[in-house]
mmCIF file of C-alpha atoms and ligand atoms in Angstrom:
data_model
loop_
_atom_site.group_PDB
_atom_site.id
_atom_site.type_symbol
_atom_site.label_atom_id
_atom_site.label_comp_id
_atom_site.label_asym_id
_atom_site.label_seq_id
_atom_site.Cartn_x
_atom_site.Cartn_y
_atom_site.Cartn_z
ATOM 1 C CA MET E 1 -62.179 24.470 -129.068
ATOM 2 C CA GLU E 2 -59.020 26.496 -128.673
ATOM 3 C CA ASN E 3 -57.892 24.205 -125.922
ATOM 4 C CA GLN E 4 -58.262 21.138 -128.101
ATOM 5 C CA ASN E 5 -56.288 22.772 -130.872
ATOM 6 C CA LEU E 6 -53.559 23.713 -128.454
ATOM 7 C CA GLN E 7 -53.277 20.128 -127.214
ATOM 8 C CA VAL E 8 -52.939 18.948 -130.795
ATOM 9 C CA LEU E 9 -50.235 21.502 -131.393
ATOM 10 C CA VAL E 10 -48.257 20.366 -128.344
ATOM 11 C CA ALA E 11 -48.594 16.730 -129.411
ATOM 12 C CA ASP E 12 -47.518 17.623 -132.957
ATOM 13 C CA ALA E 13 -44.406 19.355 -131.648
ATOM 14 C CA GLU E 14 -43.482 16.303 -129.587
ATOM 15 C CA THR E 15 -43.966 13.954 -132.551
ATOM 16 C CA ALA E 16 -42.102 16.212 -134.962
ATOM 17 C CA LEU E 17 -39.083 16.367 -132.623
ATOM 18 C CA LYS E 18 -38.801 12.554 -132.530
ATOM 19 C CA SER E 19 -37.491 12.418 -136.075
ATOM 20 C CA VAL E 20 -34.993 15.263 -135.550
ATOM 21 C CA SER E 21 -31.388 14.088 -135.539
ATOM 22 C CA THR E 22 -29.357 17.216 -136.345
ATOM 23 C CA LYS E 23 -29.179 20.720 -134.977
ATOM 24 C CA SER E 24 -30.248 22.287 -138.301
ATOM 25 C CA GLN E 25 -33.380 20.085 -138.456
ATOM 26 C CA TRP E 26 -34.045 21.158 -134.890
ATOM 27 C CA GLU E 27 -33.806 24.835 -135.914
ATOM 28 C CA GLN E 28 -36.219 24.330 -138.821
ATOM 29 C CA ILE E 29 -38.811 22.482 -136.787
ATOM 30 C CA LYS E 30 -38.495 25.006 -133.989
ATOM 31 C CA ALA E 31 -39.291 27.817 -136.439
ATOM 32 C CA THR E 32 -42.460 26.022 -137.586
ATOM 33 C CA PHE E 33 -43.813 26.059 -134.049
ATOM 34 C CA LEU E 34 -42.200 28.969 -132.216
ATOM 35 C CA GLY E 35 -40.879 31.208 -134.993
ATOM 36 C CA PRO E 36 -42.636 34.488 -136.016
ATOM 37 C CA ASN E 37 -44.748 32.509 -138.486
ATOM 38 C CA GLY E 38 -44.841 29.343 -136.423
ATOM 39 C CA SER E 39 -48.133 27.684 -135.582
ATOM 40 C CA LEU E 40 -48.070 28.692 -131.903
ATOM 41 C CA THR E 41 -47.383 32.294 -132.772
ATOM 42 C CA GLN E 42 -50.205 32.246 -135.281
ATOM 43 C CA PHE E 43 -52.458 30.727 -132.718
ATOM 44 C CA ALA E 44 -51.614 33.532 -130.296
ATOM 45 C CA LYS E 45 -52.592 36.103 -132.876
ATOM 46 C CA GLY E 46 -56.105 34.629 -132.867
ATOM 47 C CA ILE E 47 -56.676 36.210 -129.439
ATOM 48 C CA GLY E 48 -58.292 39.158 -131.185
ATOM 49 C CA SER E 49 -61.274 37.046 -132.203
ATOM 50 C CA VAL E 50 -61.733 35.543 -128.729
ATOM 51 C CA PRO E 51 -64.565 37.076 -126.687
ATOM 52 C CA LYS E 52 -63.266 39.446 -124.036
ATOM 53 C CA GLU E 53 -64.326 37.386 -121.029
ATOM 54 C CA GLU E 54 -62.608 34.269 -122.393
ATOM 55 C CA ARG E 55 -59.330 35.979 -123.086
ATOM 56 C CA PRO E 56 -57.661 35.401 -119.669
ATOM 57 C CA ALA E 57 -58.331 31.632 -119.896
ATOM 58 C CA PHE E 58 -57.167 31.624 -123.497
ATOM 59 C CA GLY E 59 -53.938 33.420 -122.533
ATOM 60 C CA LYS E 60 -53.298 30.971 -119.691
ATOM 61 C CA SER E 61 -53.739 27.888 -121.873
ATOM 62 C CA LEU E 62 -51.569 29.431 -124.530
ATOM 63 C CA ASN E 63 -48.746 30.119 -122.102
ATOM 64 C CA GLN E 64 -48.908 26.584 -120.693
ATOM 65 C CA ALA E 65 -48.799 25.087 -124.178
ATOM 66 C CA LYS E 66 -45.894 27.342 -125.163
ATOM 67 C CA GLY E 67 -44.003 26.371 -121.985
ATOM 68 C CA LYS E 68 -44.417 22.659 -122.805
ATOM 69 C CA VAL E 69 -43.309 23.076 -126.388
ATOM 70 C CA GLU E 70 -40.250 25.102 -125.335
ATOM 71 C CA THR E 71 -39.272 22.417 -122.821
ATOM 72 C CA PHE E 72 -39.480 19.754 -125.556
ATOM 73 C CA PHE E 73 -37.149 21.767 -127.737
ATOM 74 C CA LYS E 74 -34.717 22.508 -124.915
ATOM 75 C CA SER E 75 -34.329 18.899 -123.861
ATOM 76 C CA LYS E 76 -34.012 17.770 -127.470
ATOM 77 C CA LEU E 77 -31.193 20.293 -127.946
ATOM 78 C CA THR E 78 -29.357 19.038 -124.848
ATOM 79 C CA HIS E 79 -29.694 15.502 -126.148
ATOM 80 C CA LEU E 80 -28.353 16.489 -129.583
ATOM 81 C CA GLU E 81 -25.374 18.281 -128.006
ATOM 82 C CA ASP E 82 -24.594 15.281 -125.811
ATOM 83 C CA LEU E 83 -24.584 13.075 -128.890
ATOM 84 C CA GLU E 84 -22.219 15.499 -130.596
ATOM 85 C CA ASP E 85 -19.836 15.405 -127.610
ATOM 86 C CA ILE E 86 -19.826 11.611 -127.500
ATOM 87 C CA LYS E 87 -19.171 11.499 -131.229
ATOM 88 C CA SER E 88 -16.233 13.887 -131.084
ATOM 89 C CA LEU E 89 -14.710 12.017 -128.092
ATOM 90 C CA GLY E 90 -15.126 8.757 -129.965
ATOM 91 C CA GLU E 91 -13.009 10.183 -132.757
ATOM 92 C CA CYS E 92 -10.028 10.958 -130.510
ATOM 93 C CA ILE E 93 -10.150 7.998 -128.070
ATOM 94 C CA ASP E 94 -8.796 4.679 -129.217
ATOM 95 C CA PRO E 95 -10.424 2.141 -126.919
ATOM 96 C CA THR E 96 -8.021 -0.565 -128.090
ATOM 97 C CA LEU E 97 -4.988 1.211 -126.551
ATOM 98 C CA PRO E 98 -3.655 -0.262 -123.272
ATOM 99 C CA ALA E 99 -4.662 1.651 -120.143
ATOM 100 C CA SER E 100 -2.087 4.099 -118.822
ATOM 101 C CA PRO E 101 -0.072 2.504 -116.024
ATOM 102 C CA THR E 102 -1.219 3.154 -112.460
ATOM 103 C CA PHE E 103 1.322 3.264 -109.644
ATOM 104 C CA SER E 104 0.104 1.116 -106.823
ATOM 105 C CA GLY E 105 3.018 1.572 -104.416
ATOM 106 C CA GLY E 106 4.887 -1.305 -102.849
ATOM 107 C CA LEU E 107 6.770 -2.554 -99.863
ATOM 108 C CA HIS E 108 10.155 -1.167 -98.871
ATOM 109 C CA PRO E 109 12.958 -3.666 -99.573
ATOM 110 C CA LEU E 110 13.797 -3.861 -95.852
ATOM 111 C CA THR E 111 10.158 -4.659 -95.027
ATOM 112 C CA LYS E 112 10.214 -7.377 -97.666
ATOM 113 C CA THR E 113 13.352 -8.967 -96.247
ATOM 114 C CA LYS E 114 11.941 -8.750 -92.735
ATOM 115 C CA ARG E 115 8.747 -10.482 -93.860
ATOM 116 C CA ARG E 116 10.715 -13.197 -95.651
ATOM 117 C CA ILE E 117 12.794 -13.830 -92.543
ATOM 118 C CA ILE E 118 9.690 -14.023 -90.373
ATOM 119 C CA SER E 119 7.952 -16.454 -92.716
ATOM 120 C CA ILE E 120 11.010 -18.742 -92.836
ATOM 121 C CA PHE E 121 11.250 -18.937 -89.043
ATOM 122 C CA ARG E 122 7.486 -19.287 -88.631
ATOM 123 C CA LYS E 123 7.694 -22.574 -90.526
ATOM 124 C CA ILE E 124 9.815 -24.026 -87.738
ATOM 125 C CA GLY E 125 7.748 -22.759 -84.838
ATOM 126 C CA PHE E 126 9.246 -19.345 -84.070
ATOM 127 C CA THR E 127 6.921 -16.516 -83.110
ATOM 128 C CA VAL E 128 7.613 -12.788 -83.390
ATOM 129 C CA ALA E 129 8.467 -10.805 -80.251
ATOM 130 C CA GLU E 130 8.602 -7.038 -80.124
ATOM 131 C CA ALA E 131 9.903 -4.513 -77.634
ATOM 132 C CA SER E 132 10.511 -0.834 -77.354
ATOM 133 C CA GLU E 133 13.292 0.964 -79.235
ATOM 134 C CA VAL E 134 13.989 3.037 -76.136
ATOM 135 C CA GLU E 135 15.658 0.685 -73.705
ATOM 136 C CA THR E 136 17.287 0.812 -70.311
ATOM 137 C CA GLU E 137 20.976 0.195 -69.875
ATOM 138 C CA TRP E 138 20.133 -2.827 -67.791
ATOM 139 C CA PHE E 139 18.212 -4.634 -70.580
ATOM 140 C CA CYS E 140 20.622 -3.577 -73.278
ATOM 141 C CA PHE E 141 23.859 -4.352 -71.447
ATOM 142 C CA ASP E 142 23.858 -5.445 -67.776
ATOM 143 C CA ALA E 143 21.393 -8.289 -68.196
ATOM 144 C CA LEU E 144 23.317 -9.401 -71.259
ATOM 145 C CA ASN E 145 26.459 -9.843 -69.210
ATOM 146 C CA THR E 146 28.035 -6.803 -70.816
ATOM 147 C CA PRO E 147 30.351 -5.166 -68.298
ATOM 148 C CA ASP E 148 30.616 -1.483 -67.566
ATOM 149 C CA ASP E 149 33.887 -1.151 -69.449
ATOM 150 C CA HIS E 150 32.567 -2.721 -72.653
ATOM 151 C CA PRO E 151 33.054 -0.366 -75.626
ATOM 152 C CA ALA E 152 29.358 -0.685 -76.629
ATOM 153 C CA ARG E 153 28.511 1.236 -73.454
ATOM 154 C CA ASP E 154 30.743 4.102 -74.451
ATOM 155 C CA GLU E 155 29.117 7.436 -75.242
ATOM 156 C CA GLN E 156 30.909 7.249 -78.582
ATOM 157 C CA ASP E 157 28.951 4.147 -79.545
ATOM 158 C CA THR E 158 25.524 4.525 -77.992
ATOM 159 C CA LEU E 159 22.800 7.171 -78.094
ATOM 160 C CA PHE E 160 21.971 7.815 -74.440
ATOM 161 C CA PHE E 161 19.070 9.896 -73.158
ATOM 162 C CA PRO E 162 19.764 12.376 -70.395
ATOM 163 C CA SER E 163 18.420 11.208 -67.022
ATOM 164 C CA SER E 164 15.568 13.186 -65.492
ATOM 165 C CA SER E 165 18.017 14.958 -63.194
ATOM 166 C CA GLU E 166 19.976 16.024 -66.230
ATOM 167 C CA TRP E 167 16.913 17.448 -67.896
ATOM 168 C CA ALA E 168 16.736 19.745 -64.913
ATOM 169 C CA ASN E 169 20.428 20.524 -64.905
ATOM 170 C CA VAL E 170 21.888 19.743 -68.289
ATOM 171 C CA SER E 171 25.441 20.508 -67.259
ATOM 172 C CA ARG E 172 25.595 17.606 -64.784
ATOM 173 C CA LYS E 173 27.234 14.642 -66.509
ATOM 174 C CA LYS E 174 26.089 11.314 -65.183
ATOM 175 C CA LYS E 175 25.890 7.821 -66.655
ATOM 176 C CA GLU E 176 22.452 7.433 -68.244
ATOM 177 C CA SER E 177 19.987 4.689 -67.732
ATOM 178 C CA TYR E 178 17.883 5.201 -70.903
ATOM 179 C CA LEU E 179 19.198 4.782 -74.428
ATOM 180 C CA LEU E 180 18.189 3.867 -77.970
ATOM 181 C CA ARG E 181 18.812 0.141 -78.140
ATOM 182 C CA THR E 182 22.070 -0.752 -79.846
ATOM 183 C CA HIS E 183 20.903 -4.241 -80.756
ATOM 184 C CA THR E 184 17.777 -6.387 -80.569
ATOM 185 C CA SER E 185 19.423 -8.680 -77.987
ATOM 186 C CA SER E 186 17.579 -6.813 -75.226
ATOM 187 C CA VAL E 187 14.427 -8.573 -76.477
ATOM 188 C CA GLN E 188 16.021 -11.872 -75.341
ATOM 189 C CA ILE E 189 15.883 -10.608 -71.773
ATOM 190 C CA ARG E 190 12.400 -9.130 -72.053
ATOM 191 C CA THR E 191 11.118 -12.420 -73.484
ATOM 192 C CA LEU E 192 12.842 -14.581 -70.869
ATOM 193 C CA LEU E 193 11.295 -12.489 -68.103
ATOM 194 C CA LYS E 194 7.823 -12.775 -69.635
ATOM 195 C CA GLU E 195 7.654 -16.334 -70.929
ATOM 196 C CA LYS E 196 8.667 -19.687 -69.532
ATOM 197 C CA PRO E 197 10.829 -22.008 -71.642
ATOM 198 C CA PRO E 198 10.569 -23.853 -73.979
ATOM 199 C CA LEU E 199 10.455 -20.856 -76.306
ATOM 200 C CA ARG E 200 11.397 -19.857 -79.820
ATOM 201 C CA ILE E 201 11.200 -16.235 -80.867
ATOM 202 C CA ILE E 202 12.575 -13.896 -83.454
ATOM 203 C CA ALA E 203 12.601 -10.188 -82.761
ATOM 204 C CA PRO E 204 13.016 -7.983 -85.816
ATOM 205 C CA GLY E 205 13.393 -4.286 -85.144
ATOM 206 C CA ARG E 206 15.203 -0.987 -85.404
ATOM 207 C CA CYS E 207 18.505 -0.371 -83.642
ATOM 208 C CA PHE E 208 20.658 2.699 -83.186
ATOM 209 C CA ARG E 209 24.373 3.342 -82.837
ATOM 210 C CA ARG E 210 26.483 6.459 -82.838
ATOM 211 C CA ASP E 211 27.928 5.480 -86.215
ATOM 212 C CA THR E 212 29.226 7.818 -88.879
ATOM 213 C CA VAL E 213 27.149 7.194 -91.959
ATOM 214 C CA ASP E 214 28.973 5.695 -94.948
ATOM 215 C CA ALA E 215 28.279 3.041 -97.588
ATOM 216 C CA THR E 216 28.107 0.252 -94.991
ATOM 217 C CA HIS E 217 27.169 2.075 -91.771
ATOM 218 C CA SER E 218 24.037 3.820 -90.644
ATOM 219 C CA ALA E 219 23.234 5.245 -87.217
ATOM 220 C CA ASN E 220 19.814 3.711 -87.611
ATOM 221 C CA PHE E 221 19.513 0.149 -88.888
ATOM 222 C CA HIS E 222 17.560 -3.076 -88.407
ATOM 223 C CA GLN E 223 18.359 -6.435 -86.892
ATOM 224 C CA THR E 224 16.581 -9.687 -86.296
ATOM 225 C CA GLU E 225 17.280 -11.398 -83.033
ATOM 226 C CA GLY E 226 16.583 -15.081 -82.535
ATOM 227 C CA LEU E 227 16.248 -17.004 -79.286
ATOM 228 C CA PHE E 228 15.625 -20.721 -78.808
ATOM 229 C CA VAL E 229 15.492 -22.192 -75.302
ATOM 230 C CA ASP E 230 14.602 -25.821 -74.592
ATOM 231 C CA GLN E 231 15.978 -28.959 -72.971
ATOM 232 C CA ASN E 232 19.223 -30.416 -74.320
ATOM 233 C CA VAL E 233 19.755 -27.760 -76.965
ATOM 234 C CA THR E 234 23.245 -27.937 -78.433
ATOM 235 C CA VAL E 235 25.416 -26.213 -81.029
ATOM 236 C CA LYS E 236 24.176 -28.863 -83.461
ATOM 237 C CA ASP E 237 20.640 -27.459 -83.136
ATOM 238 C CA LEU E 238 21.982 -23.943 -83.619
ATOM 239 C CA LYS E 239 23.811 -24.948 -86.792
ATOM 240 C CA GLY E 240 20.790 -26.925 -88.060
ATOM 241 C CA VAL E 241 18.366 -24.041 -87.621
ATOM 242 C CA LEU E 242 20.703 -21.450 -89.148
ATOM 243 C CA ASP E 243 21.573 -23.730 -92.088
ATOM 244 C CA TYR E 244 17.879 -24.237 -92.792
ATOM 245 C CA PHE E 245 17.271 -20.489 -92.585
ATOM 246 C CA LEU E 246 20.158 -19.543 -94.871
ATOM 247 C CA ARG E 247 19.244 -22.243 -97.405
ATOM 248 C CA GLU E 248 15.690 -20.888 -97.560
ATOM 249 C CA LEU E 249 17.038 -17.376 -98.089
ATOM 250 C CA PHE E 250 20.024 -17.927 -100.386
ATOM 251 C CA GLY E 251 19.199 -21.253 -102.056
ATOM 252 C CA GLY E 252 19.972 -24.887 -101.440
ATOM 253 C CA LYS E 253 23.567 -24.868 -102.704
ATOM 254 C CA ILE E 254 25.114 -22.692 -100.000
ATOM 255 C CA GLU E 255 27.859 -23.708 -97.551
ATOM 256 C CA THR E 256 28.094 -22.390 -94.013
ATOM 257 C CA ARG E 257 30.676 -22.475 -91.261
ATOM 258 C CA LEU E 258 30.779 -21.376 -87.639
ATOM 259 C CA ARG E 259 33.881 -19.380 -86.747
ATOM 260 C CA PRO E 260 34.755 -18.841 -83.063
ATOM 261 C CA SER E 261 33.962 -15.328 -81.888
ATOM 262 C CA PHE E 262 32.977 -13.454 -78.739
ATOM 263 C CA PHE E 263 29.772 -11.943 -77.424
ATOM 264 C CA PRO E 264 29.375 -11.275 -73.705
ATOM 265 C CA PHE E 265 25.996 -13.036 -73.534
ATOM 266 C CA THR E 266 26.735 -16.242 -75.470
ATOM 267 C CA GLU E 267 29.215 -18.986 -74.635
ATOM 268 C CA PRO E 268 30.576 -20.315 -76.924
ATOM 269 C CA SER E 269 30.056 -17.568 -79.513
ATOM 270 C CA PHE E 270 30.417 -17.739 -83.288
ATOM 271 C CA GLU E 271 30.295 -15.744 -86.464
ATOM 272 C CA VAL E 272 28.405 -17.519 -89.221
ATOM 273 C CA ASP E 273 30.145 -17.449 -92.594
ATOM 274 C CA LEU E 274 28.272 -18.177 -95.775
ATOM 275 C CA LYS E 275 29.381 -19.196 -99.262
ATOM 276 C CA VAL E 276 26.875 -18.813 -102.117
ATOM 277 C CA PRO E 277 27.647 -20.118 -105.637
ATOM 278 C CA ASP E 278 25.770 -17.338 -107.460
ATOM 279 C CA LEU E 279 25.999 -14.008 -105.673
ATOM 280 C CA GLY E 280 27.541 -11.666 -108.234
ATOM 281 C CA LYS E 281 30.984 -10.439 -107.190
ATOM 282 C CA LEU E 282 30.687 -12.375 -103.940
ATOM 283 C CA SER E 283 30.043 -15.758 -105.586
ATOM 284 C CA ASN E 284 31.933 -18.622 -103.895
ATOM 285 C CA LYS E 285 33.523 -16.329 -101.307
ATOM 286 C CA TRP E 286 33.159 -16.709 -97.562
ATOM 287 C CA ILE E 287 31.019 -13.830 -96.287
ATOM 288 C CA GLU E 288 30.373 -13.065 -92.632
ATOM 289 C CA ILE E 289 26.608 -12.989 -92.238
ATOM 290 C CA MET E 290 25.603 -13.085 -88.576
ATOM 291 C CA GLY E 291 26.594 -13.516 -84.939
ATOM 292 C CA CYS E 292 25.341 -16.316 -82.725
ATOM 293 C CA GLY E 293 26.110 -18.585 -79.807
ATOM 294 C CA MET E 294 24.760 -20.678 -76.953
ATOM 295 C CA VAL E 295 22.950 -18.541 -74.381
ATOM 296 C CA ASP E 296 25.386 -17.963 -71.520
ATOM 297 C CA PRO E 297 24.150 -19.763 -68.351
ATOM 298 C CA GLU E 298 24.902 -16.516 -66.500
ATOM 299 C CA VAL E 299 22.216 -14.768 -68.569
ATOM 300 C CA LEU E 300 19.685 -17.540 -67.945
ATOM 301 C CA GLY E 301 20.443 -17.478 -64.208
ATOM 302 C CA LEU E 302 19.983 -13.719 -64.041
ATOM 303 C CA VAL E 303 16.421 -13.944 -65.366
ATOM 304 C CA GLY E 304 15.555 -16.918 -63.181
ATOM 305 C CA VAL E 305 15.797 -19.740 -65.714
ATOM 306 C CA ASP E 306 17.429 -22.903 -64.343
ATOM 307 C CA SER E 307 20.434 -23.420 -66.590
ATOM 308 C CA ASP E 308 20.816 -27.045 -65.438
ATOM 309 C CA GLU E 309 17.438 -27.814 -66.996
ATOM 310 C CA TRP E 310 17.354 -25.393 -69.923
ATOM 311 C CA THR E 311 19.854 -24.514 -72.586
ATOM 312 C CA GLY E 312 19.481 -22.380 -75.652
ATOM 313 C CA PHE E 313 20.988 -20.515 -78.516
ATOM 314 C CA ALA E 314 20.659 -16.971 -79.817
ATOM 315 C CA PHE E 315 21.554 -15.224 -83.030
ATOM 316 C CA GLY E 316 21.419 -11.770 -84.508
ATOM 317 C CA LEU E 317 21.596 -10.612 -88.085
ATOM 318 C CA GLY E 318 21.417 -7.288 -89.879
ATOM 319 C CA ILE E 319 18.388 -6.884 -92.148
ATOM 320 C CA GLU E 320 20.154 -4.242 -94.272
ATOM 321 C CA ARG E 321 23.155 -6.514 -94.693
ATOM 322 C CA VAL E 322 21.056 -9.472 -95.851
ATOM 323 C CA THR E 323 19.055 -7.266 -98.244
ATOM 324 C CA MET E 324 22.258 -5.826 -99.712
ATOM 325 C CA LEU E 325 23.667 -9.304 -100.292
ATOM 326 C CA LEU E 326 20.439 -10.666 -101.780
ATOM 327 C CA HIS E 327 20.088 -7.815 -104.278
ATOM 328 C CA GLY E 328 23.697 -6.728 -104.877
ATOM 329 C CA ILE E 329 23.083 -3.292 -103.304
ATOM 330 C CA ASP E 330 26.372 -1.475 -102.734
ATOM 331 C CA ASP E 331 25.363 1.400 -100.463
ATOM 332 C CA ILE E 332 23.257 1.204 -97.290
ATOM 333 C CA ARG E 333 22.154 4.840 -97.745
ATOM 334 C CA HIS E 334 19.895 3.838 -100.660
ATOM 335 C CA PHE E 335 17.482 2.361 -98.110
ATOM 336 C CA TYR E 336 16.795 5.665 -96.412
ATOM 337 C CA GLN E 337 16.772 8.206 -99.236
ATOM 338 C CA ASN E 338 13.279 7.456 -100.566
ATOM 339 C CA ASP E 339 14.449 7.665 -104.159
ATOM 340 C CA GLN E 340 11.705 6.175 -106.338
ATOM 341 C CA ARG E 341 14.236 5.002 -108.908
ATOM 342 C CA PHE E 342 15.710 2.724 -106.253
ATOM 343 C CA LEU E 343 12.545 1.761 -104.386
ATOM 344 C CA SER E 344 10.408 1.029 -107.456
ATOM 345 C CA GLN E 345 12.749 -1.835 -108.333
ATOM 346 C CA PHE E 346 11.370 -3.663 -105.320
ATOM 347 C CA SER E 347 7.786 -2.511 -105.501
ATOM 348 C CA SER E 348 6.059 -5.716 -106.588
ATOM 349 C CA GLN E 349 4.579 -7.391 -103.549
ATOM 350 C CA VAL E 350 5.987 -10.705 -102.337
HETATM 351 N N1 LIG N 401 23.681 -8.520 -80.638
HETATM 352 C C1 LIG N 401 24.823 -8.912 -81.409
HETATM 353 C C2 LIG N 401 25.278 -7.713 -82.261
HETATM 354 O O1 LIG N 401 24.555 -6.757 -82.383
HETATM 355 C C3 LIG N 401 24.539 -10.067 -82.318
HETATM 356 C C4 LIG N 401 24.243 -11.349 -81.586
HETATM 357 C C5 LIG N 401 22.948 -11.675 -81.238
HETATM 358 C C6 LIG N 401 25.245 -12.236 -81.263
HETATM 359 C C7 LIG N 401 22.676 -12.850 -80.583
HETATM 360 C C8 LIG N 401 24.995 -13.422 -80.602
HETATM 361 C C9 LIG N 401 23.695 -13.726 -80.276
HETATM 362 O O2 LIG N 401 26.348 -7.717 -82.805
#
């Protein structure tokens, strides 16, 4: 009998809580079940009239019923408090406002230029070649027909590593055989030793010179080398390829000219000048943009390529220089200072 009544009480509590929607209603209903005069409390008082031997069972059922009812009230309270939280948040959040901006990072301007250069040359069959930034004197100079007395080989111009004997005895001065490459032209030699012509490669990468840093010089900079070797290649092919490249980069209305120059590993050698109609302060002015020339037969012979059968051209351009021209950047140091105000201007991906 008592058990049945208890079950009814528990069920009543559950039903009564369903219609509760505020904390004060919850308090009131709670008092009617669990308060000093609540129905469960009253029920407990009836223990006096229960026969002695039935009292333990009565007490057990009572405690179970009380536990259930308390759990109902607890979970209802949590639910009511959650609703209150959601309501108060809803009052201060305007879901129609735009989301706060997220910073997703971006590519460095030099990486972007490098990628643009690669994609332009890829369209005409060039592949990318890479080589180490630490180079031997032979690859950097000797194999490129650059004599011992050339200024590039001077300690003032090149970052040499001490030879192993010098590591042991630092005071002994001796001409070094390892250095940080001063240009990407060493990749010409590495490629010619690895691959048989015909070949077309570009070799973008980091170079190093013992330069004093100023607005246009950095001891650490980037170049892109180009090498094209095939049968019957002439200066006309060189000019055609470079014109195509510069048009893709600076627009269709540019003019170019080849001006005689000298590099030990190309013969003849040229500087490429460029005139762009809309380039800020440099509009319609001749600007020197890159070095190039026909690969010297001496160089081909040295790496075992028959220069009667194969001819080629090579070129080299500074990635910093091109980026500065494209974007009107006046100081090379901006590239290396990691200033977000500068870098974020280039952060959208190409
Ligand atoms: N390596 C030369 C430099 O650093 C550029 C160059 C490359 C010139 C290829 C001709 C051919 O100045």
